[in-house]
PDB file of C-alpha atoms and ligand atoms in Angstrom:
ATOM      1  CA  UNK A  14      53.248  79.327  51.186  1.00 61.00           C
ATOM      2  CA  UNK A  15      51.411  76.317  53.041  1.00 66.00           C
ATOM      3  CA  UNK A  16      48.447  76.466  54.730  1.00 81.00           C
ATOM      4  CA  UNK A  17      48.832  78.320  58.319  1.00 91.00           C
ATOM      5  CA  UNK A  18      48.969  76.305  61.223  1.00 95.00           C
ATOM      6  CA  UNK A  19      46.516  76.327  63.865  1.00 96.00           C
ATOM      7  CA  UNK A  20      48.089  77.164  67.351  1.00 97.00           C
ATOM      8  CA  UNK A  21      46.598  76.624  70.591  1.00 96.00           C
ATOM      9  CA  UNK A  22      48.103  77.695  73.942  1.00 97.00           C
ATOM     10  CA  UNK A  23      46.062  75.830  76.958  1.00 96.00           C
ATOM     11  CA  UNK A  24      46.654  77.032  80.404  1.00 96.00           C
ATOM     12  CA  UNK A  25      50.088  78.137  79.921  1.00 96.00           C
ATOM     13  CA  UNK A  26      52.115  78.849  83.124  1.00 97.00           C
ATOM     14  CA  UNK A  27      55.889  79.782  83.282  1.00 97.00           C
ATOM     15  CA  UNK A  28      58.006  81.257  86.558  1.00 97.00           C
ATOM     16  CA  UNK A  29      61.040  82.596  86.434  1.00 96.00           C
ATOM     17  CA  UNK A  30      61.939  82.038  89.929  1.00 95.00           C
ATOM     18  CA  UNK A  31      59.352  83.981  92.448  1.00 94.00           C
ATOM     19  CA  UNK A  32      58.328  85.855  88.931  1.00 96.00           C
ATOM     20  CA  UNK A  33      55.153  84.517  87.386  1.00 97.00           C
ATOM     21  CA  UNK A  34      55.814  85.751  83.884  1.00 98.00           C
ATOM     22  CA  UNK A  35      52.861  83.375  82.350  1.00 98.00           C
ATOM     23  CA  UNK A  36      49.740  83.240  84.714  1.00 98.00           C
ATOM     24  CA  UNK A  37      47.381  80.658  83.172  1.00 97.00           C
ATOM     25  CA  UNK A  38      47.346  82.047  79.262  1.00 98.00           C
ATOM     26  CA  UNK A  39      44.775  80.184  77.104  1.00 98.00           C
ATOM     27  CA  UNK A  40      44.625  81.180  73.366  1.00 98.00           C
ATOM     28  CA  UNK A  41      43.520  79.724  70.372  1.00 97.00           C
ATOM     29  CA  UNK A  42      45.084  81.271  66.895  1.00 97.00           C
ATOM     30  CA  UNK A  43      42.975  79.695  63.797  1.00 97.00           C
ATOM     31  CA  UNK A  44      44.726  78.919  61.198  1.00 96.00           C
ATOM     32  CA  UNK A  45      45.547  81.717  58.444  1.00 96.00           C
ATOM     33  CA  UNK A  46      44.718  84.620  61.426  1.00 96.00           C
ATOM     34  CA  UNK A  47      46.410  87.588  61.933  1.00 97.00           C
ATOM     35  CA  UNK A  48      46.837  88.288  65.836  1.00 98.00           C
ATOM     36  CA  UNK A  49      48.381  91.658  67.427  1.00 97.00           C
ATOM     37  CA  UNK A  50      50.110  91.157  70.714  1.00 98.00           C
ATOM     38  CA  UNK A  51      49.601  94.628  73.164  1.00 96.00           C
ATOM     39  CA  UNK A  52      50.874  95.211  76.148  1.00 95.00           C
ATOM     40  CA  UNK A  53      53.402  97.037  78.569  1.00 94.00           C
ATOM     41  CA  UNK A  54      56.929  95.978  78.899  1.00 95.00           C
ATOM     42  CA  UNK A  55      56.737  92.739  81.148  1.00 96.00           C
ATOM     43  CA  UNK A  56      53.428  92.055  80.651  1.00 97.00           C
ATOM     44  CA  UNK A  57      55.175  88.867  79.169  1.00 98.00           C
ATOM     45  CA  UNK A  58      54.597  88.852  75.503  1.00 98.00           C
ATOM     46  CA  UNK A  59      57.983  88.080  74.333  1.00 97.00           C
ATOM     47  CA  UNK A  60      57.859  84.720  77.059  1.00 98.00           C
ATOM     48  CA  UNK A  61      54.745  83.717  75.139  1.00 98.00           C
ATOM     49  CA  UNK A  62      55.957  84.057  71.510  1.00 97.00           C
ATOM     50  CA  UNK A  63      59.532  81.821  73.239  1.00 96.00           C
ATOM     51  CA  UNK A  64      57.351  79.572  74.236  1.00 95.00           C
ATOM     52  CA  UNK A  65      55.039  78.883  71.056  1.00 94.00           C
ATOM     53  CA  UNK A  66      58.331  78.381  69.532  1.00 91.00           C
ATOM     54  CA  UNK A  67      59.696  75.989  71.805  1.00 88.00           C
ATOM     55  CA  UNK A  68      63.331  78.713  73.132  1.00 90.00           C
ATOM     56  CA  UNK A  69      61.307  78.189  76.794  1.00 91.00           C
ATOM     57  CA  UNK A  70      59.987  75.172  78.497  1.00 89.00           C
ATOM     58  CA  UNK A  71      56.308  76.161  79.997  1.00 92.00           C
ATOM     59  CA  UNK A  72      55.714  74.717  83.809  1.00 93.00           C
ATOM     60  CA  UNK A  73      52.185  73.853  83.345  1.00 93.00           C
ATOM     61  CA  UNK A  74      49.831  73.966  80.068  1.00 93.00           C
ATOM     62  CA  UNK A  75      50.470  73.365  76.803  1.00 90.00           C
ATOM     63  CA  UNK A  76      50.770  74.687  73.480  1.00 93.00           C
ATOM     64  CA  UNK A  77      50.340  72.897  70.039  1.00 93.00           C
ATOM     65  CA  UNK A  78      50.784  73.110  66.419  1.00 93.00           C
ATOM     66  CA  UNK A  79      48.045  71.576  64.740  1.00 92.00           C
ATOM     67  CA  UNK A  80      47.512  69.308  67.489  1.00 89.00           C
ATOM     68  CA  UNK A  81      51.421  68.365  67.936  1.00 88.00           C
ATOM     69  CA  UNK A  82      52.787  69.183  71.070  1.00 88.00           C
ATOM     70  CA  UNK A  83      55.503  71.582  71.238  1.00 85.00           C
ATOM     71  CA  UNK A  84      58.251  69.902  72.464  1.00 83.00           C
ATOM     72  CA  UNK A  85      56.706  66.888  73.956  1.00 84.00           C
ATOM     73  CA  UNK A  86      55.151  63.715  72.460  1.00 84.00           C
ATOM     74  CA  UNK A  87      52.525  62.144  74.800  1.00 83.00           C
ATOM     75  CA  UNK A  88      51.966  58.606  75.837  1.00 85.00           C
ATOM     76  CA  UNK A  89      49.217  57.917  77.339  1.00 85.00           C
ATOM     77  CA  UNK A  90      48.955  60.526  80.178  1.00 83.00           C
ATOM     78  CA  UNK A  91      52.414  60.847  80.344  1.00 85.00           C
ATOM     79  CA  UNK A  92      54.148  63.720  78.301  1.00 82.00           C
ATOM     80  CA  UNK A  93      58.107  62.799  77.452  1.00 86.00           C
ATOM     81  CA  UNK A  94      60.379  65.801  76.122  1.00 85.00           C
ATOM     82  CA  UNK A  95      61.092  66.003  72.332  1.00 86.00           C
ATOM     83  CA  UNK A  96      64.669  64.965  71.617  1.00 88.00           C
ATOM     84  CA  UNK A  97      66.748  68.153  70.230  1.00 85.00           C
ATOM     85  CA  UNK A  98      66.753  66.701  66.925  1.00 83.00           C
ATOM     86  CA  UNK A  99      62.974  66.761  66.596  1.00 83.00           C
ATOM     87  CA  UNK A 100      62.865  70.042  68.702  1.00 84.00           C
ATOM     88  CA  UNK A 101      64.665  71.014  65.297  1.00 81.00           C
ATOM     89  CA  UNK A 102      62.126  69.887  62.727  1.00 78.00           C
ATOM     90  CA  UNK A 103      59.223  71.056  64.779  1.00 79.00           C
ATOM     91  CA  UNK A 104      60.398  74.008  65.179  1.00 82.00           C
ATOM     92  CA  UNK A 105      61.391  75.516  61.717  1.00 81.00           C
ATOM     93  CA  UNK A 106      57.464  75.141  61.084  1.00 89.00           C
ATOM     94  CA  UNK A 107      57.545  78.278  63.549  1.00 93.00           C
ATOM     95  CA  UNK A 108      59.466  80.941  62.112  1.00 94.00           C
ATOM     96  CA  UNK A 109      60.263  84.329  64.270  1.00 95.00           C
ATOM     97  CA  UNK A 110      61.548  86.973  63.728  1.00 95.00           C
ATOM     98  CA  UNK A 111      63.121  89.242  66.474  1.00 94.00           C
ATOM     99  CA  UNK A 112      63.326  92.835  67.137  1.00 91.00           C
ATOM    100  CA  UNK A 113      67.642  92.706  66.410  1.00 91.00           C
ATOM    101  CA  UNK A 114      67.963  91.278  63.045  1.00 87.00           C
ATOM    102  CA  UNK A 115      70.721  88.863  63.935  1.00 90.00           C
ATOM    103  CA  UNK A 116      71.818  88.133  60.768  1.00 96.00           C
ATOM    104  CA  UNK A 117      75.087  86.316  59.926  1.00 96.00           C
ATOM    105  CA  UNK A 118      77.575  89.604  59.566  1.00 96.00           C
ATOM    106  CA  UNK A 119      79.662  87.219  58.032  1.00 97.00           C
ATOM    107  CA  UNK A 120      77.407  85.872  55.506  1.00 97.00           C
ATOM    108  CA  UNK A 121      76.323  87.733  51.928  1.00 98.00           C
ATOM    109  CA  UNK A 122      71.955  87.838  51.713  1.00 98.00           C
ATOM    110  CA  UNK A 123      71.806  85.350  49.802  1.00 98.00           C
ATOM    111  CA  UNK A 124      73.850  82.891  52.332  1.00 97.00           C
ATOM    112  CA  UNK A 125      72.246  83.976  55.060  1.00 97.00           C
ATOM    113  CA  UNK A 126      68.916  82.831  53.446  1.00 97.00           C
ATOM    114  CA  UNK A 127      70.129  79.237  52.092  1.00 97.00           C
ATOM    115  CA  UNK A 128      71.625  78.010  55.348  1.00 95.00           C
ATOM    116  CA  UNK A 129      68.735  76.577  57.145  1.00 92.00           C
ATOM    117  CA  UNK A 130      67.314  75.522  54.369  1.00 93.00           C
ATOM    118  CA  UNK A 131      70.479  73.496  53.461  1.00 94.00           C
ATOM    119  CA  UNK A 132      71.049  72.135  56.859  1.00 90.00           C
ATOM    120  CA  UNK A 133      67.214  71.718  58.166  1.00 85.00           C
ATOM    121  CA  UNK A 134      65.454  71.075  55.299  1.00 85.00           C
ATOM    122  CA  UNK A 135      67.969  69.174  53.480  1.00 91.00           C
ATOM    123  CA  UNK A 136      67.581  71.624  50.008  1.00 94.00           C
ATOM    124  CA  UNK A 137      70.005  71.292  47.472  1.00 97.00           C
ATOM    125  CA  UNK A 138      71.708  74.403  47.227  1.00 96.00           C
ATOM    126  CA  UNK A 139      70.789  75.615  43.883  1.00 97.00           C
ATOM    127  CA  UNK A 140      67.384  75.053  44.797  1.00 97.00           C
ATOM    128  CA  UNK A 141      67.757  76.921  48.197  1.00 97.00           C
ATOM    129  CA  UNK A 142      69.370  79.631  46.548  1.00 98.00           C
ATOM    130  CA  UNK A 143      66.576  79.720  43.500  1.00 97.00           C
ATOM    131  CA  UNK A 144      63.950  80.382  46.704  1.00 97.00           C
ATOM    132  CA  UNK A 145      66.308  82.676  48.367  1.00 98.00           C
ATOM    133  CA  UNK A 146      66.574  84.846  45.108  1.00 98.00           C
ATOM    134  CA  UNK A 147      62.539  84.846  45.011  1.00 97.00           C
ATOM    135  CA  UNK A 148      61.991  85.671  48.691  1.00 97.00           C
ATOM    136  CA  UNK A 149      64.099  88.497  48.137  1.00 97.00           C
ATOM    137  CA  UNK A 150      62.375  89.961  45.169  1.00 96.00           C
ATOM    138  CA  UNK A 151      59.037  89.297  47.420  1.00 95.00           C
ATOM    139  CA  UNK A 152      60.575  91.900  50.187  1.00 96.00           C
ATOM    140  CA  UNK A 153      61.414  94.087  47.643  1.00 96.00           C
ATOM    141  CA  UNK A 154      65.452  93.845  47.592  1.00 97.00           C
ATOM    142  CA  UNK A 155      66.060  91.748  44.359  1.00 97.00           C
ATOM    143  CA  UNK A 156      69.594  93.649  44.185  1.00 97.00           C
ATOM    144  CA  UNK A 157      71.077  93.031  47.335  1.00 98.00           C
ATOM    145  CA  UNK A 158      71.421  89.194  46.925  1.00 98.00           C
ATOM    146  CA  UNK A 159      75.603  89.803  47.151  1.00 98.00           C
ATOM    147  CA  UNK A 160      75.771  92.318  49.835  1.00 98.00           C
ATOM    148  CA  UNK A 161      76.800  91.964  53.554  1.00 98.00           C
ATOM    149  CA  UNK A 162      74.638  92.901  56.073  1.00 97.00           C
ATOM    150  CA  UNK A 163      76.614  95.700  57.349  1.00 97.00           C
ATOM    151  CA  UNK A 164      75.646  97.214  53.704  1.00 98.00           C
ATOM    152  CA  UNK A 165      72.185  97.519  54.093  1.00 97.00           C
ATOM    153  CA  UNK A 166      69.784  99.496  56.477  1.00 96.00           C
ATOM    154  CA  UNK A 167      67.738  98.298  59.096  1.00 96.00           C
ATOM    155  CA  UNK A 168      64.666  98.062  57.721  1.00 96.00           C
ATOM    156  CA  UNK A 169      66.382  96.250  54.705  1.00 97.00           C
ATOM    157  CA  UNK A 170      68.411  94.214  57.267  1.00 97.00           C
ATOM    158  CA  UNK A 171      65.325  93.376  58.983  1.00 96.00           C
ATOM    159  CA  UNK A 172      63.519  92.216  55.360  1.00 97.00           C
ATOM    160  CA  UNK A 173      66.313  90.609  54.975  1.00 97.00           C
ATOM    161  CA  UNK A 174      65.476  88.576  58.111  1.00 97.00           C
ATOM    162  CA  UNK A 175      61.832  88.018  56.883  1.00 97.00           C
ATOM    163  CA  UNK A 176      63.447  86.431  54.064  1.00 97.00           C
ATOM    164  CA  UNK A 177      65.158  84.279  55.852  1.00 96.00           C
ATOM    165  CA  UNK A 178      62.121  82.326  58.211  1.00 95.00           C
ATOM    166  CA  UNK A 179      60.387  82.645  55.361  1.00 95.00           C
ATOM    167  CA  UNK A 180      62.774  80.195  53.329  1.00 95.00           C
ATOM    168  CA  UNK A 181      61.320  77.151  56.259  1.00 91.00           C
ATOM    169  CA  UNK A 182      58.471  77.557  54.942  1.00 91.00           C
ATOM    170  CA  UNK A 183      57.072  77.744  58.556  1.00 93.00           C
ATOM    171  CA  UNK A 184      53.076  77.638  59.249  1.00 94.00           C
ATOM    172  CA  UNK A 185      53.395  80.167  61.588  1.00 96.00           C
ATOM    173  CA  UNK A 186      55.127  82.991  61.930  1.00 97.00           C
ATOM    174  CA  UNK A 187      56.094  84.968  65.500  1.00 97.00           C
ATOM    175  CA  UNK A 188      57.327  88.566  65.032  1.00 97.00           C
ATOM    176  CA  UNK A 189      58.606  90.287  68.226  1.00 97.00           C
ATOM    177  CA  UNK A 190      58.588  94.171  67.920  1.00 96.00           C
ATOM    178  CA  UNK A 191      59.721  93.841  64.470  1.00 95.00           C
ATOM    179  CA  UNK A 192      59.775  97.468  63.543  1.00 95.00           C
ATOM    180  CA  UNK A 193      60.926  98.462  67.495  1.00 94.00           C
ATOM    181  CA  UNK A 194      65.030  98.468  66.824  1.00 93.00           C
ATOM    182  CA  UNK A 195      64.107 100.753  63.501  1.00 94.00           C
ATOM    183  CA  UNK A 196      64.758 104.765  62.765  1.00 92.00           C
ATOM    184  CA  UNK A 197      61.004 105.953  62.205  1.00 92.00           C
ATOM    185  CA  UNK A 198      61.472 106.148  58.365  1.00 92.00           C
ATOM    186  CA  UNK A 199      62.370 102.645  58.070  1.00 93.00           C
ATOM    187  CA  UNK A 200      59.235 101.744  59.603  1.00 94.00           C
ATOM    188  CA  UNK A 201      56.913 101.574  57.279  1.00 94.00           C
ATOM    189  CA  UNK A 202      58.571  99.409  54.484  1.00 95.00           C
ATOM    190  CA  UNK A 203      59.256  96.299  56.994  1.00 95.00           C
ATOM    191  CA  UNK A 204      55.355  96.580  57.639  1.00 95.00           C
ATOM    192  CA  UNK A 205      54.461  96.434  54.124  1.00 95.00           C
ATOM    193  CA  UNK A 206      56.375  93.347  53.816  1.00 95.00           C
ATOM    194  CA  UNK A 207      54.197  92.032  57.123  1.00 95.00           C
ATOM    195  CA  UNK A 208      51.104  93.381  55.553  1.00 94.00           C
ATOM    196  CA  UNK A 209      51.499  91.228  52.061  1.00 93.00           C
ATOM    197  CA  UNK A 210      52.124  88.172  54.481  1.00 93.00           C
ATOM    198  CA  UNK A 211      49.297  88.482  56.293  1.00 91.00           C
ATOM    199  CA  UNK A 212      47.586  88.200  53.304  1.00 89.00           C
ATOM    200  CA  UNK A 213      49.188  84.920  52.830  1.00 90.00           C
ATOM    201  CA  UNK A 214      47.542  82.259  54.725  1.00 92.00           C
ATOM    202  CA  UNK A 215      50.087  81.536  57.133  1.00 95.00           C
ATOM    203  CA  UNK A 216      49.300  82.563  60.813  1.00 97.00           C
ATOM    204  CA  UNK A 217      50.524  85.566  61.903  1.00 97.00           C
ATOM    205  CA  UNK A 218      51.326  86.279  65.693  1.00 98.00           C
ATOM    206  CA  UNK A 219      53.138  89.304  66.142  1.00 98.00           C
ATOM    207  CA  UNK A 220      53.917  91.366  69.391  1.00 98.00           C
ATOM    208  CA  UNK A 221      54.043  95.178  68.827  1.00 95.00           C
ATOM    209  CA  UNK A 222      53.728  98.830  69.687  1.00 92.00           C
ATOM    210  CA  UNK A 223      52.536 100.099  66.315  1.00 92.00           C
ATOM    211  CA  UNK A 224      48.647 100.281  67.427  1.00 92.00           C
ATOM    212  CA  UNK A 225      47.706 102.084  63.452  1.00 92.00           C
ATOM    213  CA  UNK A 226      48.813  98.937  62.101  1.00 94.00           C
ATOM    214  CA  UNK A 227      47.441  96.114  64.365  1.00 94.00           C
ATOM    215  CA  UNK A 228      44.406  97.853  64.254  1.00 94.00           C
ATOM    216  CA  UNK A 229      44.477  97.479  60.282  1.00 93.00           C
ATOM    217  CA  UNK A 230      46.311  94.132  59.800  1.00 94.00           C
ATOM    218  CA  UNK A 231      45.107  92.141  62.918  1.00 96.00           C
ATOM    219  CA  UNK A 232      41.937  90.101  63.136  1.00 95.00           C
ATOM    220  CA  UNK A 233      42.354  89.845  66.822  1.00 97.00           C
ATOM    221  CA  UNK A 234      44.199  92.006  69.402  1.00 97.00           C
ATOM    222  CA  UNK A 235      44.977  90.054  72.587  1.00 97.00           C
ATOM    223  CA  UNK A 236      46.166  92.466  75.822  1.00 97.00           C
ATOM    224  CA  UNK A 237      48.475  90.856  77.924  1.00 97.00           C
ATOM    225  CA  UNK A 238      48.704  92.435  81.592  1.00 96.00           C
ATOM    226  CA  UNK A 239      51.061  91.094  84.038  1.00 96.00           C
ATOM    227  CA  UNK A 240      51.227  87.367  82.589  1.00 98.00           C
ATOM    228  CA  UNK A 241      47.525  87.041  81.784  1.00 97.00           C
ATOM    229  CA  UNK A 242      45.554  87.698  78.946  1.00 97.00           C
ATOM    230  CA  UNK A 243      43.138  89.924  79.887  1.00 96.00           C
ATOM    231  CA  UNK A 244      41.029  91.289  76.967  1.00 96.00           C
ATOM    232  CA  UNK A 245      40.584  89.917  73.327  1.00 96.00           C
ATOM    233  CA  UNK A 246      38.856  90.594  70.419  1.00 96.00           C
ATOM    234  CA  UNK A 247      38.303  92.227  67.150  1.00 96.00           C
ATOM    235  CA  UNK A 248      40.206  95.629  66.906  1.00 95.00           C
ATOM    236  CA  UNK A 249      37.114  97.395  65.816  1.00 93.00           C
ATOM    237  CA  UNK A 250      35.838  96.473  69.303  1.00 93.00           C
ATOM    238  CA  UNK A 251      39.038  97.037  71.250  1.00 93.00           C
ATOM    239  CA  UNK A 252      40.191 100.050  70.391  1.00 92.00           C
ATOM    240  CA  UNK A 253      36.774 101.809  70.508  1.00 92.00           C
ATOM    241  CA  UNK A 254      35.221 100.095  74.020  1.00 92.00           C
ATOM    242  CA  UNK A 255      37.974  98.370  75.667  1.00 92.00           C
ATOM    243  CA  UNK A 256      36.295  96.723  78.694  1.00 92.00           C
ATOM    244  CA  UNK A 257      39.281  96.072  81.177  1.00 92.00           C
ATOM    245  CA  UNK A 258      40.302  99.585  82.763  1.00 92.00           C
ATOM    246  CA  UNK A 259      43.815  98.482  82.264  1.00 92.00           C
ATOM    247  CA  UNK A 260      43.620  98.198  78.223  1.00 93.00           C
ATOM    248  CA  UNK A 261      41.884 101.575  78.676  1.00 91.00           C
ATOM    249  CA  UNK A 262      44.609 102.675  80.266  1.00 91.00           C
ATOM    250  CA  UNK A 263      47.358 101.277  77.969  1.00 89.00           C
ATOM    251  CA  UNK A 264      45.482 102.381  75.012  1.00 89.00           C
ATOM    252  CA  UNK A 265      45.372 105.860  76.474  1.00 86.00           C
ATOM    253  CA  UNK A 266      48.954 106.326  77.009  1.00 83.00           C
ATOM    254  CA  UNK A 267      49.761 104.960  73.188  1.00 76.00           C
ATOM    255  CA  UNK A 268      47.177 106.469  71.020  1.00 65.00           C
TER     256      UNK A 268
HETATM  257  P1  ADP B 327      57.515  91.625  77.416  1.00 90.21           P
HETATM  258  O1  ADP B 327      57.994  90.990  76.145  1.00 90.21           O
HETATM  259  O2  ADP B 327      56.036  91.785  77.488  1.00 90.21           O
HETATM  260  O3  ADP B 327      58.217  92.924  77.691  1.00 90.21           O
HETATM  261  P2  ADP B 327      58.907  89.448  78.715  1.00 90.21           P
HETATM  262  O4  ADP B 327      58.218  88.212  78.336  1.00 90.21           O
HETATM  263  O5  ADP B 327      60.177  89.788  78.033  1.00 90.21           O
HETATM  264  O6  ADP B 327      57.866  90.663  78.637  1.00 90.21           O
HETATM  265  O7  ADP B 327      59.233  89.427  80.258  1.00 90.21           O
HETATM  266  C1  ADP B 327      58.252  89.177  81.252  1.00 90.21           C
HETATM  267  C2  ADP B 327      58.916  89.129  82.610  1.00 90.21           C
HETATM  268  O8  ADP B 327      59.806  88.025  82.664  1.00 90.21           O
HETATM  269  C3  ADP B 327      59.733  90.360  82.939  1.00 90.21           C
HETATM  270  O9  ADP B 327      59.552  90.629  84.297  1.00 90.21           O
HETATM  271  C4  ADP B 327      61.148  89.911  82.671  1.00 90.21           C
HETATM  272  O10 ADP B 327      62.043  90.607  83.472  1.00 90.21           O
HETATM  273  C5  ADP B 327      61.099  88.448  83.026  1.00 90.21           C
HETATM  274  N1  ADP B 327      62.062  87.625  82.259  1.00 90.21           N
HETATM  275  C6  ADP B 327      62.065  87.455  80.920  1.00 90.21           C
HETATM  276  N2  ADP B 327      63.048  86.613  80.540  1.00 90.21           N
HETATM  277  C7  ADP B 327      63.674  86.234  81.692  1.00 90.21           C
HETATM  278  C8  ADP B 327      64.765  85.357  81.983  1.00 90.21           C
HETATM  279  N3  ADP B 327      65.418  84.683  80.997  1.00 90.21           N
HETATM  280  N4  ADP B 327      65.142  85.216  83.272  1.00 90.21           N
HETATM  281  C9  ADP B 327      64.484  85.863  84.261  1.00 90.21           C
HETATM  282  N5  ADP B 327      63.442  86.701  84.051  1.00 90.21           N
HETATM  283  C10 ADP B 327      63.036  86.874  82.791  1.00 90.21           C
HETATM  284 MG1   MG B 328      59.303  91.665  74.706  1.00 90.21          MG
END
């Protein structure tokens, strides 16, 4: 795996008409960290992870990887949108993965794990498909190389899935309610698989509802309330003293 990519997001605002979705959301995730997303539906989570990964355009702020702009290149004091080329390359250093799989249907494992790679990256197929075997092994499903989707579980769907950003090679990786879309039993195998990456070095940013295991994977826990960021820390610290009555609050209702 590379090194993890250092992502800052400076004074982030986005509106979705009269609907501030993204009030002023300033966050620095170090390289190699592990950060758990919390908050109520709304609160704007999944807008932030979009953003980091360039699927929204941000009306004020800005976010970078490793110093790069997302999306823009600067001159001067002028900022000039990306063309979608290098939208592209910028952005399969940010992998995410999303709460529905959406894999290929259409496409065996192993396919669905070689395209990008092919077409982004430019790998030779027997080389993409030489990674693709050992990301699979790495998630545990070694076997399933052949099979369709539609052949496999969730959770293995959803490994599956891992697999797949994982072939970028991206410096950071975004995981929105990853386990959310899962039957209860399935849970706990896709969070091994994001338990052995966060032991990886990449950056981890990942939005859930599973509080047991951002309290044990996460270095940080960030609250998001209504667009803003309104509490971070270590989860130690968090969970045991929240200081904003609404994490309090939240914490209450999901513990
Ligand atoms: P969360 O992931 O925390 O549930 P979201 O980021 O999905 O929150 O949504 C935050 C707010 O933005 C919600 O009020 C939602 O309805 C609104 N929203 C999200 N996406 C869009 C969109 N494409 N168009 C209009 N409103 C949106
Ligand atoms: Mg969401």
């Amino acid at each position: 795996m590379p090194k993890g990519g250092e992502v800052s997001v400076e004074q982030v605002s986005k509106s979705y008409g009269a609907n501030k979705v993204l009030d002023g959301v300033t966050l620095t995730f170090p390289s190699g960290s592990v950060t758990a997303i919390l908050g109520q539906s709304g609160s704007g989570k999944s807008t932030l992870l979009r953003s980091v990964n360039h699927l929204e355009r941000v009306d004020e702020g800005f976010i970078a990887i490793d110093g790069e702009l997302i999306g823009y290149r600067r001159e001067g004091d002028t900022l000039y949108e990306l063309k979608e080329k290098d939208i592209l390359t910028r952005r399969a250093d940010v992998g995410m993965v999303f709460q529905s799989f959406n894999l290929f249907p259409h496409l065996t494992v192993l396919e669905n794990i070689t395209a990008a790679p092919v077409a982004v990256r430019g790998l030779p197929k027997r080389e993409a498909e030489r990674l693709a075997r050992d990301l699979l092994a790495r998630v545990g499903l070694g076997d399933k190389a052949d099979a369709y989707p539609r052949q496999l579980s969730g959770g293995q769907q959803q490994r599956v899935a891992i697999a797949r950003t994982l072939a970028l090679k991206p410096k950071v990786l975004l995981f929105d309610e990853p386990t959310s879309a899962l039957d209860p039993e399935l849970v706990g195998e896709v969070l091994a698989v994001i338990r052995e990456l966060a032991r990886s070095g990449v950056t981890l940013i990942i939005v859930t509802h599973e509080m047991g295991f951002a309290r044990e994977v996460a270095d940080t826990v960030v609250f998001m309330d209504r667009g803003r960021v309104i509490e971070a820390g270590p989860p130690a610290q968090i969970f045991a003293n929240p200081r904003h009555p609404r994490t309090a609050e939240f914490l209450g209702r999901a513990l």
